[in-house]
Amino acid sequence: ALFDAAFIHDGICIRIDVLERIGNGAWGLREVKSAARVKDAHLDDVAVQRHVLEGAGLTVASVEVIHVDTRYVRADEIDWCRLFNRVDVTAAVAKRLTRIPQIVRALQEQLTFTAAPVVEPSAHCWTPYGCEFWAHCTHDKPADWIYHLPRLRTAMREALQAAGIERITDIPDDVELGMIPARIRDVLQSGRPYMSPDLDTALADFGPPAYYLDFETMNAAIPPYPGTRPFEQIPTQWSLHHVDADGTLTQREFLADGRTDPRRELAETLLAAVGDSTEPIVVYSDFESMVLNTLASAFPDLAPAIQAVRARLHDLWTVVQAHVYHPAFGYSFSLKSVAPALVPGFGWGNLEGIADGYQAARAFNRLAADECDPADAAQIRRALLAYCARDTRALVELHRALRDCSLASLPD
């Protein structure tokens, strides 16, 4: 086989993941993807590759997309043949081949233009992948462009565009937008934050006293531990803040070493930390509930205790979404948008190295793969602990701000 071989034909330069010799001078074209299934974009990709290969004089007898098989469960060692699923897409690619020359001609014609084509930016710019020219094409859009409005139905957005409405603040009051889009429009029009009169009632069961919980996970394509699957969400650390009845704040945490499957130790240490009280455990979104449920499935002997903890979860995200909106949310209800808006001066900007969940997962993947020297590993562990602790501290501060909230006290 040849790996990463380069070919050029018809003005198209490609690199082939794998060219497999299959006898009689013929070749097999193999495209390797970390995805869990074959997608239409993959077929378009290999159709272009086959067009170039055959134009360059090769005989392509078969085409395969080789992707990760999420049904595979790792034993002590990885079985590389079982990790991947080889899917013959020769027939599907053949149907696309006849369109390739026409598409190539159209693209080459585009390259002769002296100005960019006029295309209204929209959801198609992110399908199947994000367009690198998004910032260029949207730089003159208003700050309250209707595309930013969450949960706005595509048909409604198209109708507003057809009516010449580009700004959220220009949407008429009689347009049926749905609760959250309408609330955002009203806040932007008035310039005043929104707070529901039922906020206190919604927070009645949240404490304090209360715990504040956040998990971090990894989901590597190559399963890192025996008994795990590709892309399985494996919890690797937790942070737990606690506020008691008199307001005293404490924090505990766990971070796996990365060398062995961390799930049981993570579950056991968390159970010990939260105890068997009935104090609420405040989270943000249903992610922690999902993680706990998978841990209960993995360890039946711990399941009753884990499910008891899961029953104590109280989701602050649902409260914020239903009862509060501030212009500084920036059309998002994520913790990293909401907390800085309602807690002036709070943020993640001063963290070193890791400031979001994606970076945390990548960093732990490095630890698990033993890709770091001791000094780097120690620095990564410090950064992971600081980041997870900042997330639970954000929950503490956001909860406090909401409890102390009145419409007059919301920051402008």
XYZ file of C-alpha atoms in Angstrom:
412
model
C 0.000 0.000 0.000
C 0.966 3.633 -0.527
C 0.112 6.184 2.120
C -0.501 9.913 1.524
C 0.422 9.690 -2.160
C -0.021 12.941 -4.140
C -1.572 13.230 -7.622
C -2.582 16.091 -9.867
C -5.008 16.081 -12.796
C -7.455 18.554 -14.312
C -6.082 21.327 -12.111
C -6.880 19.386 -8.927
C -4.183 18.315 -6.479
C -5.036 15.570 -3.992
C -3.407 13.342 -1.382
C -4.764 9.830 -0.959
C -4.961 8.340 2.544
C -4.265 4.816 1.279
C -3.771 3.276 -2.165
C -4.016 -0.489 -1.790
C -2.538 -2.804 -4.420
C -5.200 -5.359 -5.338
C -3.533 -7.168 -8.269
C -3.446 -7.003 -12.073
C -2.237 -3.422 -11.947
C -5.406 -2.214 -10.229
C -5.691 -0.137 -7.081
C -8.107 0.264 -4.223
C -8.816 3.818 -3.088
C -9.176 3.958 0.720
C -10.318 7.066 2.591
C -9.861 6.857 6.375
C -12.204 8.865 8.613
C -12.454 9.240 12.371
C -16.230 9.492 11.942
C -18.579 6.790 13.184
C -20.370 6.306 9.836
C -20.135 7.088 6.125
C -21.493 10.531 5.242
C -22.426 12.118 1.925
C -19.461 14.483 2.226
C -17.135 11.466 2.361
C -18.595 10.140 -0.891
C -18.098 13.504 -2.604
C -14.524 13.526 -1.311
C -13.584 10.123 -2.711
C -15.440 10.801 -5.968
C -13.108 13.743 -6.619
C -10.130 11.580 -5.676
C -11.182 8.825 -8.065
C -11.677 11.397 -10.828
C -8.093 12.560 -10.369
C -6.597 9.082 -10.030
C -8.249 7.766 -13.189
C -7.382 10.954 -15.039
C -3.763 10.394 -14.007
C -3.845 6.918 -15.545
C -4.518 4.587 -12.622
C -7.062 1.787 -12.680
C -9.285 2.100 -9.602
C -11.101 -1.173 -9.036
C -12.714 -0.403 -5.695
C -13.336 2.451 -3.290
C -13.732 2.128 0.463
C -14.395 4.504 3.323
C -12.688 3.153 6.432
C -14.245 4.591 9.585
C -14.220 3.922 13.303
C -16.599 1.169 14.427
C -18.283 2.437 17.594
C -19.523 -1.090 18.397
C -15.973 -2.237 19.060
C -15.074 -2.811 22.714
C -11.396 -2.791 23.517
C -9.806 -5.827 25.199
C -6.400 -5.582 26.888
C -4.798 -4.707 23.555
C -6.404 -2.895 20.631
C -7.516 -5.073 17.728
C -6.882 -2.648 14.882
C -8.829 -4.703 12.350
C -11.931 -4.591 14.549
C -11.512 -0.929 15.474
C -12.176 0.065 11.862
C -15.119 -0.712 9.629
C -14.327 -0.960 5.909
C -17.315 0.077 3.792
C -17.311 -0.524 0.028
C -18.707 2.621 -1.610
C -17.616 1.837 -5.184
C -21.154 1.920 -6.595
C -22.169 5.081 -4.738
C -19.023 6.878 -5.937
C -19.585 5.747 -9.529
C -22.953 7.544 -9.535
C -21.224 10.770 -8.516
C -18.369 10.569 -11.011
C -20.362 11.883 -13.975
C -21.004 15.155 -12.126
C -17.402 15.824 -11.146
C -16.152 17.405 -14.439
C -19.075 19.845 -14.447
C -18.469 20.788 -10.812
C -14.743 21.254 -11.484
C -15.476 23.539 -14.425
C -17.825 25.643 -12.292
C -15.259 25.947 -9.504
C -12.508 26.879 -11.941
C -14.788 29.532 -13.430
C -15.352 30.935 -9.928
C -11.592 31.370 -9.584
C -11.564 33.732 -12.576
C -14.011 36.161 -10.939
C -12.642 39.481 -9.715
C -15.252 39.695 -6.952
C -16.762 37.148 -4.614
C -20.133 35.722 -5.649
C -23.138 37.230 -3.902
C -24.402 34.522 -1.540
C -26.389 35.333 1.589
C -24.659 33.775 4.601
C -26.852 31.276 6.364
C -26.903 27.747 7.793
C -25.590 26.308 4.523
C -22.233 27.930 5.366
C -21.778 25.295 8.094
C -22.880 22.254 6.079
C -21.149 19.878 5.898
C -18.234 21.884 7.356
C -17.733 25.436 8.539
C -16.702 27.872 5.816
C -13.394 29.662 6.373
C -14.868 32.838 4.851
C -17.694 33.202 7.391
C -16.064 36.198 9.107
C -15.373 37.850 5.747
C -18.924 37.414 4.481
C -20.599 38.549 7.716
C -18.366 41.450 8.756
C -20.956 44.035 7.679
C -23.929 42.325 9.307
C -25.512 44.205 12.235
C -24.674 43.134 15.780
C -28.288 42.011 16.202
C -28.464 40.141 12.877
C -31.459 37.805 12.887
C -29.213 34.820 12.155
C -27.924 35.116 15.740
C -31.399 34.636 17.205
C -31.514 31.163 18.820
C -34.419 28.813 18.158
C -35.676 30.877 15.247
C -37.264 28.523 12.739
C -35.600 28.449 9.320
C -38.897 29.231 7.586
C -39.411 32.256 9.840
C -35.878 33.526 9.236
C -36.352 33.197 5.491
C -39.691 35.012 5.711
C -38.105 37.860 7.663
C -35.254 38.098 5.157
C -37.754 38.161 2.292
C -39.496 41.055 4.053
C -36.188 42.926 4.228
C -35.793 42.532 7.991
C -32.180 41.936 8.957
C -32.037 43.189 12.547
C -33.639 41.496 15.547
C -34.773 44.868 16.871
C -36.715 45.469 13.639
C -38.882 42.361 14.005
C -42.478 43.545 14.538
C -44.127 42.697 17.844
C -46.932 40.800 16.128
C -44.550 38.238 14.551
C -44.879 34.888 16.339
C -41.304 34.004 17.235
C -41.622 31.629 20.164
C -40.938 32.424 23.806
C -37.136 32.719 23.868
C -36.637 34.526 20.527
C -39.442 36.954 21.430
C -37.891 37.595 24.840
C -34.511 38.325 23.274
C -36.114 40.711 20.768
C -37.940 42.542 23.560
C -34.764 42.861 25.664
C -32.774 44.216 22.732
C -35.527 46.655 21.823
C -35.859 47.970 25.364
C -32.197 47.750 26.314
C -33.255 46.355 29.696
C -32.589 42.843 31.047
C -35.504 40.497 31.628
C -36.203 38.747 34.925
C -39.273 36.623 35.497
C -41.343 37.349 38.615
C -41.250 33.585 39.235
C -37.455 33.403 39.556
C -37.518 33.069 43.342
C -39.995 30.208 43.121
C -37.870 28.444 40.489
C -34.852 28.623 42.807
C -36.686 27.539 45.942
C -35.242 24.011 45.983
C -31.671 24.948 45.028
C -30.425 25.771 48.534
C -28.097 26.696 50.129
C -26.878 24.572 51.691
C -25.963 23.088 48.331
C -23.251 21.361 46.336
C -22.089 22.547 42.912
C -20.832 19.831 40.542
C -18.992 19.759 37.231
C -17.503 16.825 35.296
C -14.872 16.815 32.593
C -14.672 13.921 30.158
C -12.655 12.518 27.283
C -14.044 10.789 24.186
C -11.124 9.567 22.106
C -11.569 7.831 18.754
C -9.155 5.115 19.931
C -10.555 3.664 23.180
C -7.917 4.296 25.855
C -8.855 1.591 28.365
C -10.026 -2.045 28.258
C -13.813 -2.256 28.253
C -14.308 1.124 26.546
C -15.565 1.990 23.062
C -14.506 4.571 20.469
C -15.864 8.052 21.295
C -17.288 6.849 24.609
C -17.685 9.677 27.102
C -15.308 8.726 29.897
C -15.421 11.007 32.946
C -11.928 11.938 34.061
C -12.379 14.545 36.776
C -14.871 16.350 38.953
C -14.955 19.522 40.991
C -17.379 19.989 43.852
C -17.968 23.248 45.688
C -20.159 23.345 48.778
C -21.917 26.264 50.434
C -23.276 25.531 53.892
C -26.196 27.211 55.646
C -24.054 30.085 56.958
C -22.401 30.720 53.592
C -19.068 28.986 54.203
C -17.521 27.870 50.899
C -15.378 24.736 50.495
C -14.176 22.747 47.490
C -13.092 19.176 46.779
C -11.868 17.669 43.525
C -10.720 14.539 41.735
C -8.481 14.143 38.688
C -7.546 10.741 37.279
C -3.924 9.867 36.598
C -4.754 8.808 33.021
C -2.894 5.511 33.173
C -5.899 3.323 34.059
C -9.657 3.445 33.597
C -10.716 6.218 36.006
C -14.458 5.595 36.146
C -14.842 3.511 39.289
C -12.472 5.592 41.395
C -14.133 8.761 40.115
C -17.575 7.439 41.081
C -16.495 6.220 44.498
C -14.707 9.435 45.446
C -17.691 11.522 44.337
C -20.107 9.380 46.350
C -17.929 9.866 49.403
C -17.748 13.626 48.821
C -21.480 14.287 48.454
C -22.548 11.796 51.113
C -26.092 10.558 51.509
C -27.737 13.817 52.534
C -30.624 15.379 50.654
C -28.812 18.644 49.946
C -29.296 19.748 46.324
C -26.458 19.350 43.846
C -26.486 22.271 41.416
C -25.343 21.648 37.832
C -25.602 23.466 34.498
C -27.317 21.405 31.743
C -28.137 17.694 31.786
C -24.546 16.629 31.121
C -23.795 15.613 34.708
C -27.009 13.584 34.816
C -25.961 11.729 31.666
C -22.493 11.009 33.058
C -23.916 9.684 36.315
C -26.367 7.471 34.442
C -23.578 5.896 32.376
C -21.553 5.316 35.550
C -24.538 3.585 37.134
C -24.813 1.303 34.093
C -21.089 0.519 34.211
C -21.061 -0.377 37.930
C -24.303 -2.093 39.004
C -23.112 -2.421 42.604
C -22.795 1.373 42.815
C -25.950 2.087 40.825
C -28.369 2.709 43.737
C -26.039 5.246 45.345
C -25.247 6.912 42.001
C -28.927 7.171 41.078
C -29.635 8.699 44.507
C -27.046 11.379 43.736
C -28.540 11.855 40.289
C -31.970 12.451 41.857
C -30.482 15.373 43.818
C -29.353 17.274 40.714
C -30.876 20.711 40.155
C -30.234 22.276 36.745
C -29.505 25.999 36.861
C -29.480 26.188 33.054
C -33.217 25.493 32.885
C -33.868 28.260 35.419
C -31.809 30.832 33.544
C -33.330 29.920 30.204
C -36.887 30.186 31.542
C -36.523 33.237 33.758
C -33.623 35.527 32.815
C -32.162 37.193 29.751
C -29.452 39.854 29.663
C -28.163 41.585 26.499
C -24.630 40.518 27.453
C -25.595 36.836 27.082
C -24.804 37.298 23.385
C -27.662 35.014 22.252
C -26.273 32.121 24.297
C -27.331 30.463 27.549
C -23.972 28.760 28.087
C -22.368 29.134 31.490
C -19.454 31.036 29.951
C -21.886 33.604 28.524
C -24.306 33.849 31.446
C -21.955 33.953 34.452
C -19.795 36.928 33.288
C -22.951 38.832 32.324
C -24.593 38.468 35.745
C -21.418 38.380 37.869
C -19.316 41.387 36.822
C -15.603 40.630 36.887
C -16.016 36.872 36.769
C -14.606 34.908 33.850
C -12.206 32.317 32.510
C -9.815 34.635 30.690
C -6.993 34.447 33.215
C -6.706 30.653 33.153
C -3.485 29.331 31.635
C -3.627 26.706 28.912
C -7.155 25.347 29.423
C -10.246 27.552 29.293
C -12.951 25.306 27.824
C -14.113 21.698 27.821
C -12.659 20.924 24.402
C -9.185 21.989 25.523
C -9.612 20.003 28.735
C -10.499 16.819 26.828
C -7.536 17.229 24.472
C -5.190 17.840 27.381
C -6.334 14.746 29.251
C -6.028 12.704 26.042
C -2.334 13.646 26.059
C -1.976 12.440 29.628
C -3.758 9.166 28.882
C -1.600 8.582 25.795
C 1.557 9.292 27.821
C 2.609 11.999 25.368
C 4.031 14.375 27.987
C 7.247 14.578 29.929
C 6.820 14.855 33.732
C 7.048 18.650 33.787
C 4.424 19.066 31.051
C 2.173 16.490 32.702
C 2.347 18.345 36.013
C 1.494 21.644 34.305
C -1.445 20.050 32.474
C -2.783 18.598 35.714
C -2.618 22.016 37.401
C -4.441 23.590 34.458
C -7.139 20.882 34.434
C -7.805 21.274 38.154
C -7.948 25.065 37.857
C -10.349 24.932 34.934
C -12.805 22.465 36.484
C -12.750 24.376 39.775
C -13.503 27.603 37.911
C -16.608 25.999 36.400
C -18.050 25.025 39.777
C -17.094 28.392 41.258
C -19.042 29.939 38.369
C -22.089 27.953 39.478
C -21.683 29.231 43.035
C -21.398 32.846 41.928
C -24.201 32.619 39.378
C -26.549 30.999 41.893
C -25.731 33.711 44.412
C -26.357 36.438 41.834
C -29.710 34.943 40.866
C -30.802 34.596 44.497
C -29.896 38.203 45.176
C -31.432 39.335 41.908
C -34.085 41.910 41.314
C -34.719 43.624 38.015
C -33.244 46.822 39.426
C -30.100 45.018 40.586
C -29.285 43.313 37.272
C -26.091 44.812 35.821
C -26.605 46.964 32.729
